[in-house]
Short mmCIF file of C-alpha atoms in Angstrom, two decimals:
data_model
loop_
_atom_site.label_atom_id
_atom_site.label_comp_id
_atom_site.label_asym_id
_atom_site.label_seq_id
_atom_site.Cartn_x
_atom_site.Cartn_y
_atom_site.Cartn_z
CA MET A 1093 -17.65 11.36 9.55
CA GLU A 1094 -19.40 8.00 9.87
CA SER A 1095 -22.39 7.80 12.24
CA SER A 1096 -20.16 8.61 15.19
CA GLY A 1097 -16.90 7.23 13.88
CA LEU A 1098 -16.40 5.37 17.15
CA VAL A 1099 -15.15 1.81 17.23
CA LYS A 1100 -17.51 -0.28 19.37
CA ARG A 1101 -16.17 -2.42 22.14
CA SER A 1102 -18.33 -5.41 21.21
CA ASN A 1103 -16.71 -6.11 17.83
CA GLY A 1104 -13.42 -7.18 19.36
CA HIS A 1105 -10.25 -5.14 19.00
CA LEU A 1106 -7.16 -4.87 16.83
CA GLY A 1107 -3.79 -5.79 18.26
CA VAL A 1108 -2.25 -8.29 20.64
CA THR A 1109 -3.83 -6.81 23.79
CA GLU A 1110 -7.05 -5.06 24.81
CA PRO A 1111 -7.01 -1.29 24.22
CA ILE A 1112 -5.88 0.91 27.11
CA SER A 1113 -8.94 3.12 26.61
CA TRP A 1114 -12.07 2.96 24.47
CA SER A 1115 -13.11 6.52 25.22
CA GLY A 1116 -13.92 8.90 22.39
CA PRO A 1117 -12.90 12.53 21.93
CA THR A 1118 -13.99 15.47 24.07
CA GLU A 1119 -14.84 18.90 22.58
CA TYR A 1120 -11.33 19.93 23.58
CA ASP A 1121 -9.78 17.02 21.61
CA VAL A 1122 -11.75 18.04 18.51
CA ILE A 1123 -10.48 21.63 18.72
CA LYS A 1124 -6.89 20.53 19.44
CA THR A 1125 -6.94 18.12 16.49
CA GLN A 1126 -8.13 20.91 14.17
CA GLU A 1127 -5.23 23.05 15.45
CA LEU A 1128 -2.82 20.17 14.87
CA GLU A 1129 -4.06 19.65 11.31
CA LYS A 1130 -3.73 23.35 10.55
CA TYR A 1131 -0.19 23.29 11.97
CA LEU A 1132 0.77 20.37 9.70
CA VAL A 1133 -0.73 22.10 6.65
CA ASP A 1134 1.11 25.34 7.46
CA ALA A 1135 4.34 23.35 7.88
CA GLY A 1136 4.00 22.38 4.20
CA LEU A 1137 3.54 18.66 4.79
CA TYR A 1138 0.69 18.18 2.30
CA GLU A 1139 1.04 18.16 -1.47
CA SER A 1140 -1.21 20.24 -3.74
CA GLN A 1141 -4.15 18.74 -5.63
CA GLU A 1142 -2.22 19.19 -8.90
CA GLU A 1143 0.77 17.29 -7.59
CA ALA A 1144 -1.48 14.48 -6.32
CA VAL A 1145 -3.17 14.16 -9.72
CA SER A 1146 0.15 14.21 -11.56
CA ARG A 1147 1.50 11.39 -9.34
CA GLU A 1148 -1.59 9.30 -10.07
CA GLU A 1149 -1.05 9.87 -13.81
CA ILE A 1150 2.61 8.89 -13.57
CA LEU A 1151 1.71 5.65 -11.75
CA GLY A 1152 -0.86 4.92 -14.45
CA ARG A 1153 1.77 5.46 -17.15
CA LEU A 1154 4.22 3.23 -15.30
CA ASP A 1155 1.59 0.49 -15.12
CA GLN A 1156 1.06 0.77 -18.91
CA ILE A 1157 4.81 0.58 -19.52
CA VAL A 1158 5.31 -2.66 -17.54
CA LYS A 1159 2.31 -4.19 -19.32
CA ILE A 1160 3.90 -3.41 -22.70
CA TRP A 1161 7.25 -4.69 -21.39
CA VAL A 1162 5.90 -8.07 -20.26
CA LYS A 1163 4.18 -8.67 -23.62
CA LYS A 1164 7.42 -7.78 -25.41
CA VAL A 1165 9.36 -10.20 -23.19
CA SER A 1166 6.78 -12.98 -23.73
CA ARG A 1167 6.89 -12.50 -27.51
CA ALA A 1168 10.70 -12.52 -27.55
CA LYS A 1169 10.68 -15.84 -25.65
CA GLY A 1170 8.59 -17.44 -28.39
CA PHE A 1171 5.24 -17.76 -26.58
CA ASN A 1172 2.22 -17.92 -28.87
CA GLU A 1173 0.16 -14.83 -29.61
CA GLN A 1174 -2.75 -15.80 -27.32
CA PHE A 1175 -0.34 -16.14 -24.39
CA VAL A 1176 1.30 -12.81 -25.29
CA GLN A 1177 -2.12 -11.10 -25.18
CA GLU A 1178 -2.82 -12.53 -21.71
CA ALA A 1179 0.66 -11.76 -20.34
CA ASN A 1180 0.45 -9.15 -17.59
CA ALA A 1181 2.47 -7.23 -15.02
CA LYS A 1182 1.23 -4.84 -12.40
CA ILE A 1183 2.47 -1.85 -10.38
CA PHE A 1184 1.88 -1.65 -6.61
CA THR A 1185 2.92 1.19 -4.32
CA PHE A 1186 4.16 1.01 -0.74
CA GLY A 1187 5.92 3.21 1.81
CA SER A 1188 4.82 6.75 2.69
CA TYR A 1189 2.92 7.20 -0.59
CA ARG A 1190 0.79 4.09 -0.07
CA LEU A 1191 0.27 4.98 3.61
CA GLY A 1192 -0.94 8.42 2.50
CA VAL A 1193 1.58 10.40 4.56
CA HIS A 1194 4.02 11.55 1.86
CA GLY A 1195 4.90 15.21 1.54
CA PRO A 1196 5.37 17.31 -1.60
CA GLY A 1197 8.29 16.14 -3.74
CA ALA A 1198 8.60 12.80 -1.91
CA ASP A 1199 9.68 9.82 -3.98
CA ILE A 1200 7.24 7.01 -4.72
CA ASP A 1201 8.14 3.47 -3.69
CA THR A 1202 6.79 1.13 -6.35
CA LEU A 1203 6.88 -2.59 -7.02
CA CYS A 1204 6.49 -4.29 -10.37
CA VAL A 1205 5.01 -7.78 -10.05
CA GLY A 1206 5.71 -9.99 -13.05
CA PRO A 1207 5.19 -13.61 -14.17
CA ARG A 1208 7.63 -16.50 -13.78
CA HIS A 1209 9.13 -16.16 -17.25
CA ALA A 1210 10.09 -12.48 -16.84
CA THR A 1211 13.48 -12.60 -15.09
CA ARG A 1212 15.03 -9.99 -12.89
CA GLU A 1213 18.48 -9.84 -14.53
CA GLU A 1214 17.80 -10.03 -18.26
CA ASP A 1215 14.22 -8.82 -18.51
CA PHE A 1216 13.79 -6.29 -15.71
CA PHE A 1217 17.29 -4.82 -15.38
CA THR A 1218 18.12 -5.05 -19.10
CA GLU A 1219 14.99 -4.99 -21.26
CA LEU A 1220 12.80 -2.73 -19.08
CA HIS A 1221 15.83 -0.57 -18.31
CA ASN A 1222 16.42 -0.07 -22.04
CA MET A 1223 12.75 0.79 -22.64
CA LEU A 1224 12.85 3.39 -19.86
CA SER A 1225 16.16 4.86 -21.03
CA GLU A 1226 14.61 5.61 -24.44
CA MET A 1227 11.69 7.56 -22.96
CA PRO A 1228 12.05 11.36 -22.89
CA GLU A 1229 10.09 11.62 -19.58
CA VAL A 1230 12.60 9.37 -17.84
CA THR A 1231 15.75 10.97 -16.40
CA GLU A 1232 18.49 10.02 -13.92
CA LEU A 1233 17.99 6.29 -14.49
CA HIS A 1234 20.14 4.26 -12.05
CA PRO A 1235 19.77 0.49 -11.83
CA VAL A 1236 21.08 -1.06 -8.58
CA PRO A 1237 20.75 -4.81 -9.27
CA ASP A 1238 23.16 -5.85 -6.50
CA ALA A 1239 21.42 -4.07 -3.61
CA HIS A 1240 20.01 -6.13 -0.69
CA VAL A 1241 16.67 -5.27 -2.30
CA PRO A 1242 17.46 -4.75 -6.02
CA VAL A 1243 16.00 -1.47 -7.29
CA MET A 1244 15.77 0.71 -10.39
CA ARG A 1245 15.82 4.41 -9.51
CA PHE A 1246 14.72 7.14 -11.90
CA LYS A 1247 12.71 10.30 -12.31
CA PHE A 1248 9.53 10.17 -14.37
CA SER A 1249 8.34 13.62 -15.43
CA GLY A 1250 10.37 14.96 -12.52
CA VAL A 1251 8.93 12.62 -9.86
CA SER A 1252 11.44 10.29 -8.16
CA ILE A 1253 10.55 6.61 -8.46
CA ASP A 1254 12.11 3.60 -6.73
CA LEU A 1255 11.02 0.52 -8.67
CA LEU A 1256 11.48 -2.99 -7.26
CA TYR A 1257 10.73 -6.27 -9.02
CA ALA A 1258 8.94 -9.39 -7.77
CA LYS A 1259 8.87 -12.46 -9.98
CA LEU A 1260 5.99 -14.73 -8.94
CA SER A 1261 5.64 -18.40 -9.77
CA LEU A 1262 2.47 -17.63 -11.79
CA TRP A 1263 2.46 -17.74 -15.60
CA VAL A 1264 -0.19 -15.01 -15.73
CA ILE A 1265 -0.52 -12.15 -13.22
CA PRO A 1266 -4.24 -11.47 -12.67
CA GLU A 1267 -5.25 -7.80 -12.69
CA ASP A 1268 -6.97 -8.23 -9.28
CA LEU A 1269 -3.96 -9.95 -7.69
CA ASP A 1270 -3.98 -9.85 -3.86
CA ILE A 1271 -0.38 -9.84 -2.68
CA SER A 1272 -1.35 -10.07 0.99
CA GLN A 1273 -1.95 -13.82 0.63
CA ASP A 1274 1.06 -15.80 1.94
CA SER A 1275 0.72 -18.26 -0.98
CA ILE A 1276 2.14 -15.52 -3.21
CA LEU A 1277 5.56 -16.20 -1.62
CA GLN A 1278 5.61 -19.85 -2.72
CA ASN A 1279 8.73 -20.71 -4.75
CA ALA A 1280 9.78 -17.05 -4.68
CA ASP A 1281 13.50 -16.26 -4.52
CA GLU A 1282 14.89 -14.23 -1.62
CA GLN A 1283 14.98 -10.96 -3.56
CA THR A 1284 11.34 -11.37 -4.50
CA VAL A 1285 10.33 -12.07 -0.88
CA ARG A 1286 12.21 -8.92 0.20
CA SER A 1287 10.74 -6.86 -2.63
CA LEU A 1288 7.18 -7.97 -1.80
CA ASN A 1289 7.76 -7.32 1.88
CA GLY A 1290 7.40 -3.53 1.69
CA CYS A 1291 3.98 -3.77 0.02
CA ARG A 1292 2.71 -6.57 2.23
CA VAL A 1293 3.74 -4.75 5.43
CA THR A 1294 2.25 -1.41 4.31
CA ASP A 1295 -1.09 -3.00 3.40
CA GLN A 1296 -1.17 -4.94 6.66
CA ILE A 1297 -0.64 -1.74 8.69
CA LEU A 1298 -3.64 -0.12 6.97
CA ARG A 1299 -5.73 -3.20 7.81
CA LEU A 1300 -4.66 -3.24 11.46
CA VAL A 1301 -5.42 0.36 12.47
CA PRO A 1302 -8.95 1.21 13.70
CA ASN A 1303 -9.19 4.52 11.81
CA ILE A 1304 -6.95 5.21 8.83
CA GLN A 1305 -7.54 8.98 8.79
CA ASN A 1306 -6.54 9.40 12.45
CA PHE A 1307 -3.52 7.14 11.90
CA ARG A 1308 -2.35 9.26 8.94
CA THR A 1309 -2.57 12.61 10.72
CA THR A 1310 -0.80 11.24 13.80
CA LEU A 1311 1.93 9.63 11.70
CA ARG A 1312 2.50 12.85 9.72
CA CYS A 1313 2.96 14.65 13.02
CA MET A 1314 5.34 12.04 14.46
CA ARG A 1315 7.45 11.89 11.28
CA PHE A 1316 7.73 15.69 11.30
CA TRP A 1317 8.69 15.65 14.99
CA ALA A 1318 11.27 12.87 14.51
CA LYS A 1319 12.91 14.69 11.61
CA ARG A 1320 13.05 17.93 13.61
CA ARG A 1321 14.60 16.14 16.59
CA GLY A 1322 17.16 14.29 14.45
CA VAL A 1323 15.93 10.77 15.22
CA TYR A 1324 14.47 9.97 11.77
CA SER A 1325 17.09 7.78 10.13
CA ASN A 1326 17.29 4.04 9.83
CA VAL A 1327 20.88 4.21 8.53
CA ALA A 1328 22.13 6.18 11.54
CA GLY A 1329 20.64 3.64 13.98
CA PHE A 1330 17.47 5.59 14.71
CA LEU A 1331 14.07 4.82 13.18
CA GLY A 1332 13.00 5.12 9.54
CA GLY A 1333 9.58 5.59 7.98
CA ILE A 1334 8.30 2.06 8.45
CA ASN A 1335 9.37 1.99 12.12
CA TRP A 1336 7.53 5.22 12.95
CA ALA A 1337 4.47 3.90 11.10
CA LEU A 1338 4.46 0.72 13.21
CA LEU A 1339 4.90 2.62 16.49
CA VAL A 1340 2.04 4.99 15.65
CA ALA A 1341 -0.20 2.13 14.46
CA ARG A 1342 0.24 0.41 17.83
CA ILE A 1343 -0.88 3.58 19.67
CA CYS A 1344 -3.95 3.74 17.39
CA GLN A 1345 -4.81 0.18 18.42
CA LEU A 1346 -4.42 1.02 22.11
CA TYR A 1347 -6.72 4.08 21.82
CA PRO A 1348 -9.13 3.08 19.02
CA ASN A 1349 -11.46 6.06 19.43
CA ALA A 1350 -8.92 8.80 20.11
CA LEU A 1351 -8.31 11.71 17.75
CA PRO A 1352 -4.79 12.66 16.57
CA SER A 1353 -4.17 15.33 19.25
CA MET A 1354 -4.79 12.68 21.90
CA LEU A 1355 -2.86 9.98 20.00
CA VAL A 1356 0.24 12.19 19.79
CA SER A 1357 0.27 12.77 23.56
CA ARG A 1358 -0.42 9.08 24.22
CA PHE A 1359 2.44 8.16 21.86
CA PHE A 1360 4.90 9.92 24.16
CA ARG A 1361 3.31 8.58 27.32
CA VAL A 1362 3.30 4.94 26.16
CA TYR A 1363 6.82 4.88 24.68
CA THR A 1364 8.30 6.76 27.65
CA GLN A 1365 7.12 3.85 29.79
CA TRP A 1366 7.80 1.03 27.30
CA ARG A 1367 10.14 -1.62 28.67
CA TRP A 1368 12.44 -2.41 25.75
CA PRO A 1369 13.38 -4.98 24.48
CA ASN A 1370 9.74 -6.05 24.78
CA PRO A 1371 8.67 -6.02 21.11
CA VAL A 1372 6.08 -3.68 19.61
CA MET A 1373 3.74 -5.88 17.55
CA LEU A 1374 0.50 -5.12 15.70
CA CYS A 1375 -0.54 -8.78 15.54
CA GLU A 1376 0.68 -12.18 16.70
CA ILE A 1377 3.71 -13.53 14.85
CA GLN A 1378 2.57 -16.12 12.29
CA GLU A 1379 4.73 -19.23 11.88
CA GLY A 1380 3.62 -19.60 8.26
CA SER A 1381 3.84 -22.82 6.27
CA LEU A 1382 6.64 -21.81 3.91
CA GLY A 1383 9.44 -22.14 6.45
CA LEU A 1384 10.83 -18.64 5.95
CA PRO A 1385 12.93 -17.31 8.86
CA ILE A 1386 10.91 -15.17 11.28
CA TRP A 1387 11.83 -13.08 14.33
CA ASP A 1388 12.02 -15.42 17.32
CA PRO A 1389 14.33 -14.54 20.22
CA ARG A 1390 13.65 -17.91 21.89
CA ARG A 1391 15.19 -19.77 18.96
CA ASN A 1392 17.55 -17.28 17.31
CA PHE A 1393 20.36 -15.97 19.44
CA ARG A 1394 20.84 -12.90 17.21
CA ASP A 1395 17.24 -11.82 17.77
CA ARG A 1396 17.95 -11.69 21.51
CA LEU A 1397 20.49 -8.93 20.93
CA HIS A 1398 17.96 -6.54 19.38
CA GLN A 1399 17.57 -3.40 21.52
CA MET A 1400 14.24 -2.05 20.28
CA PRO A 1401 12.29 -4.72 18.39
CA ILE A 1402 9.48 -3.34 16.20
CA ILE A 1403 8.01 -6.33 14.40
CA THR A 1404 6.55 -6.20 10.89
CA PRO A 1405 2.96 -7.51 10.70
CA ALA A 1406 3.21 -9.56 7.47
CA TYR A 1407 4.69 -13.04 7.08
CA PRO A 1408 7.64 -13.50 7.40
CA CYS A 1409 7.54 -11.24 10.50
CA MET A 1410 10.87 -9.51 11.09
CA ASN A 1411 12.35 -6.88 13.35
CA SER A 1412 12.32 -3.69 11.27
CA SER A 1413 14.61 -1.80 13.66
CA TYR A 1414 17.65 -4.08 13.96
CA ASN A 1415 19.96 -1.06 13.37
CA VAL A 1416 19.09 0.46 16.76
CA SER A 1417 21.98 0.32 19.26
CA SER A 1418 21.97 0.88 23.00
CA SER A 1419 23.22 4.44 22.48
CA THR A 1420 20.65 5.40 19.81
CA LEU A 1421 17.92 3.82 21.94
CA ARG A 1422 19.03 5.99 24.86
CA VAL A 1423 18.84 9.12 22.69
CA MET A 1424 15.32 8.18 21.51
CA THR A 1425 14.15 7.40 25.04
CA GLU A 1426 15.33 10.85 26.13
CA GLU A 1427 13.47 12.40 23.18
CA PHE A 1428 10.28 10.52 24.11
CA GLN A 1429 10.62 11.80 27.68
CA ARG A 1430 11.16 15.34 26.46
CA GLY A 1431 8.09 15.06 24.21
CA ASN A 1432 6.06 13.63 27.07
CA ARG A 1433 6.99 16.52 29.37
CA ILE A 1434 5.95 19.07 26.74
#
């Protein structure tokens, strides 16, 4: 632990309101959190050291592959050799893997960021697809170019990968590229903005929670609970991974010094009392200078119809839970109440 691990009141706070409580853990909270962690380990929610290392290696290999791919593409387009040497692409991760809450055997959400001359259709979905299809480690390769967020799905040495593509307006992708800057979205097509969104939101969440370790343990617990109670599904009108992450992150902001055992009980207390459709937000909604549509119920009639708005913290801010209906919200509210009683 750091000196005391407590977030001081003086250095301001994270989130759109003051915390509900600054108080730190009691002896009891420490013991209960250890019990909670043991419970999550026994439930098989953590991967082994070997699996963790093998995932890291696979991501490293994937990064090498896209670097070879982008040089190949540059050469084929007739760029000179110096440009070909400088040509670069980069792999980012997002979702549960990047948040550090993935379980054994979970798939890895990845994003390939490439330069302006490497196109999505010909270069990513054709050239890179062909390179992957020739590799013995790659199996079950399924390109889905027409999806709302175009994706290439495959297994690499047995690990499931979802690979998205973002084509930036840069000629050269720097190795230390920071995709959290809004300027990265300049002149980007819609698919690229959507593809970048997952990474930008995930990174923003990690920046906006007071203690990442406490956030992770709490989120693992809440994901496990939601799956057990049958309310973990974006498609069915409940909440998916990103929604649960945002709800938990907000509780972490409201109780910056609380340990996971406390955060779990506060999760139920806060969301039992939450007056939907007041939105859950981790930060103020930024207008941004690029004119992309953002969630704004004052201006957009459709946004007023959202039952359970949970707003993403990266520009362009959107409601991540637009699938929730009045009936699924009722089911979730009942589940929160049941959890709170327990």
